[in-house]
mmCIF file of C-alpha atoms in Angstrom:
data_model
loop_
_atom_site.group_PDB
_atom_site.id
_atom_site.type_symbol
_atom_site.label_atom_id
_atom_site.label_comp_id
_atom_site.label_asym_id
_atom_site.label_seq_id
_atom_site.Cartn_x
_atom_site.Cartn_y
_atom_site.Cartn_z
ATOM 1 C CA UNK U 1 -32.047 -48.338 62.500
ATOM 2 C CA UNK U 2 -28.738 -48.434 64.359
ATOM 3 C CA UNK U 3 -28.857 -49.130 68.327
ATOM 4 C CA UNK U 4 -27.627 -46.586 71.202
ATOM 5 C CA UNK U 5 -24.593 -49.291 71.611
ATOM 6 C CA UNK U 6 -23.332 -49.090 67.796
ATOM 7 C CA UNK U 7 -23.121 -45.248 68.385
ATOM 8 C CA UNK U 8 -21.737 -45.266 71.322
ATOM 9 C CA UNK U 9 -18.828 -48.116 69.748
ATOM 10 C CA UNK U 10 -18.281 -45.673 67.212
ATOM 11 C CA UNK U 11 -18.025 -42.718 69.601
ATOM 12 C CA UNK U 12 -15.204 -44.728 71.630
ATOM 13 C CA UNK U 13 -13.130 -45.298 68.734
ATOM 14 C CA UNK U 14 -12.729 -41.250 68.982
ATOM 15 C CA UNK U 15 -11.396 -41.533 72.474
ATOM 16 C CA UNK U 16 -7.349 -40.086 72.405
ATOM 17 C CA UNK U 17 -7.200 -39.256 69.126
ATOM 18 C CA UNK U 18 -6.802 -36.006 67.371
ATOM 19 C CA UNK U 19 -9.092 -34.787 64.317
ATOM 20 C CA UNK U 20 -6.067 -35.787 61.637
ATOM 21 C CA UNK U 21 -6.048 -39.239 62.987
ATOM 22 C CA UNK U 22 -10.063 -39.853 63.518
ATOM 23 C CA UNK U 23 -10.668 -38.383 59.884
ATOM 24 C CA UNK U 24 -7.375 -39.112 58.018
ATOM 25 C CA UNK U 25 -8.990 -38.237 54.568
ATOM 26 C CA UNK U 26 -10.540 -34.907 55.722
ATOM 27 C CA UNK U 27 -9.293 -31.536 53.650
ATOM 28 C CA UNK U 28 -9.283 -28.734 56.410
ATOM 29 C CA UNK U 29 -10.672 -25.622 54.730
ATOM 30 C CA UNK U 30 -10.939 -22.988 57.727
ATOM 31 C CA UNK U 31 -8.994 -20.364 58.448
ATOM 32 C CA UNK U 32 -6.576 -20.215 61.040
ATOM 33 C CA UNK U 33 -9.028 -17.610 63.311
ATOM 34 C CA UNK U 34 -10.086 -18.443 66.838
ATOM 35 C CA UNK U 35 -13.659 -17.261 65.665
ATOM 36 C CA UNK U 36 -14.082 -19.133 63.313
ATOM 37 C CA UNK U 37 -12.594 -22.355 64.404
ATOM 38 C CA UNK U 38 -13.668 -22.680 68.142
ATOM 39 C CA UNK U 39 -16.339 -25.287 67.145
ATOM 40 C CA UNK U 40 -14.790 -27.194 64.209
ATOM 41 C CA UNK U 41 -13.607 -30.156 66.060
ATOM 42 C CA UNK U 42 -17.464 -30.763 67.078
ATOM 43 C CA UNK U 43 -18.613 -29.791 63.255
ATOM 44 C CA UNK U 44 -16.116 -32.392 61.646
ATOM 45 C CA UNK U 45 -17.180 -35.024 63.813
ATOM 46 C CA UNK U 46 -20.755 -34.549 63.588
ATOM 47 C CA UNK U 47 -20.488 -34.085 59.686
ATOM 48 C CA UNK U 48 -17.412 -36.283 58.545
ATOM 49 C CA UNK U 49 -17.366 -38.993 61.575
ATOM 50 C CA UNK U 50 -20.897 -39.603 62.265
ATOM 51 C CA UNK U 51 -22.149 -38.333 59.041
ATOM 52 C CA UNK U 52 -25.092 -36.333 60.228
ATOM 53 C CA UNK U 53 -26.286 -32.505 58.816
ATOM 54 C CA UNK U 54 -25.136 -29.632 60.680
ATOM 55 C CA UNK U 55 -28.043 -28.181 62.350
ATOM 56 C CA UNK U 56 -29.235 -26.394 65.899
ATOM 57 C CA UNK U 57 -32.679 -28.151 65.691
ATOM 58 C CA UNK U 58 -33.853 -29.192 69.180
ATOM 59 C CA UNK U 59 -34.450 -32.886 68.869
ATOM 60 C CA UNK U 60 -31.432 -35.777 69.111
ATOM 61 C CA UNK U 61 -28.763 -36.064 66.931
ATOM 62 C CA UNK U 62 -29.836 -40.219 66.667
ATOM 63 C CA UNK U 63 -33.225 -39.476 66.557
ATOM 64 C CA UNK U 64 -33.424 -43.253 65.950
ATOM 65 C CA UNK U 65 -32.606 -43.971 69.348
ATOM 66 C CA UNK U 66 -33.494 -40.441 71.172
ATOM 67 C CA UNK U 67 -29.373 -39.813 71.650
ATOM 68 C CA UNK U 68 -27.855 -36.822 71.528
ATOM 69 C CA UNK U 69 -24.155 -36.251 70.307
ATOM 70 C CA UNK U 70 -22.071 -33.604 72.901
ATOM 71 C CA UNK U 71 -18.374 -32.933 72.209
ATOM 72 C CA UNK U 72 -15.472 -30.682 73.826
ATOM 73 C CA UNK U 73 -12.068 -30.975 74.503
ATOM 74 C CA UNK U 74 -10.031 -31.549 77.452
ATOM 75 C CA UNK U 75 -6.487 -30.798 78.393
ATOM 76 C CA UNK U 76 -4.410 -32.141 80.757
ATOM 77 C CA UNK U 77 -3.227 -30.148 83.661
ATOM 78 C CA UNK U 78 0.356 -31.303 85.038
ATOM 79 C CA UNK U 79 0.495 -29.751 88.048
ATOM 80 C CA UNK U 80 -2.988 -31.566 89.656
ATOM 81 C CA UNK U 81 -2.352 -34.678 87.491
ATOM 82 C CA UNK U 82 -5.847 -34.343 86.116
ATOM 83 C CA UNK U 83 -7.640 -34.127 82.466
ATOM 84 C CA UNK U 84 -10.134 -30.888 82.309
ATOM 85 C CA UNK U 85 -12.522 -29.822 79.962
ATOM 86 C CA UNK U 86 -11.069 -26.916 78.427
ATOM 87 C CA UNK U 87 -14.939 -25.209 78.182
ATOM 88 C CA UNK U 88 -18.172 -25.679 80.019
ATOM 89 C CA UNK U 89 -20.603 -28.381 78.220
ATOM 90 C CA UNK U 90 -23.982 -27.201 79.114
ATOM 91 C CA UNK U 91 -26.713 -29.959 79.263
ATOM 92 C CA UNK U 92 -30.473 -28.213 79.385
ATOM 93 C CA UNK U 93 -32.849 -31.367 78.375
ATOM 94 C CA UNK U 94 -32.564 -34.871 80.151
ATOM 95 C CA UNK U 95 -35.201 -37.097 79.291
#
């Protein structure tokens, strides 16, 4: 049993990288298609970072510690000097 801080460690180590530098090792298989690729960044770090099955079940991704793993990407916008997500992250359970 891991605690909510070791994740969270982990998670930070994520923070400014791309995909090619977080998972150096990783073979990309997927097509070059909008479609297909709009959630790969989240699948390869759910499967190859954090090591966890691919699923939609609704309990926590750490069910050890009741935690939940969320990603998206941001951009940065020059003209407001600001980081963005570039789509909505929807949260629909707190506990």
């Amino acid at each position: 049993m891991k605690s909510e801080r070791t994740y969270i460690e982990k998670a930070r180590k994520l923070e400014g990288k791309t995909i090619n530098e977080a998972l150096p090792n990783l073979v990309i298989n997927y097509a070059n298609n909008r479609r297909i690729t709009k959630s790969v960044f989240a699948n390869y770090i759910e499967r190859d970072y954090f090591k966890l099955d691919l699923n939609s079940f609704s309990r926590p991704d750490f069910e050890d510690v009741s935690m939940e793993l969320k990603t998206t990407g941001i951009h940065y916008i020059n003209s407001r000097n600001l980081y963005n997500a570039k789509e909505r992250l929807v949260l629909t359970q707190i506990d």
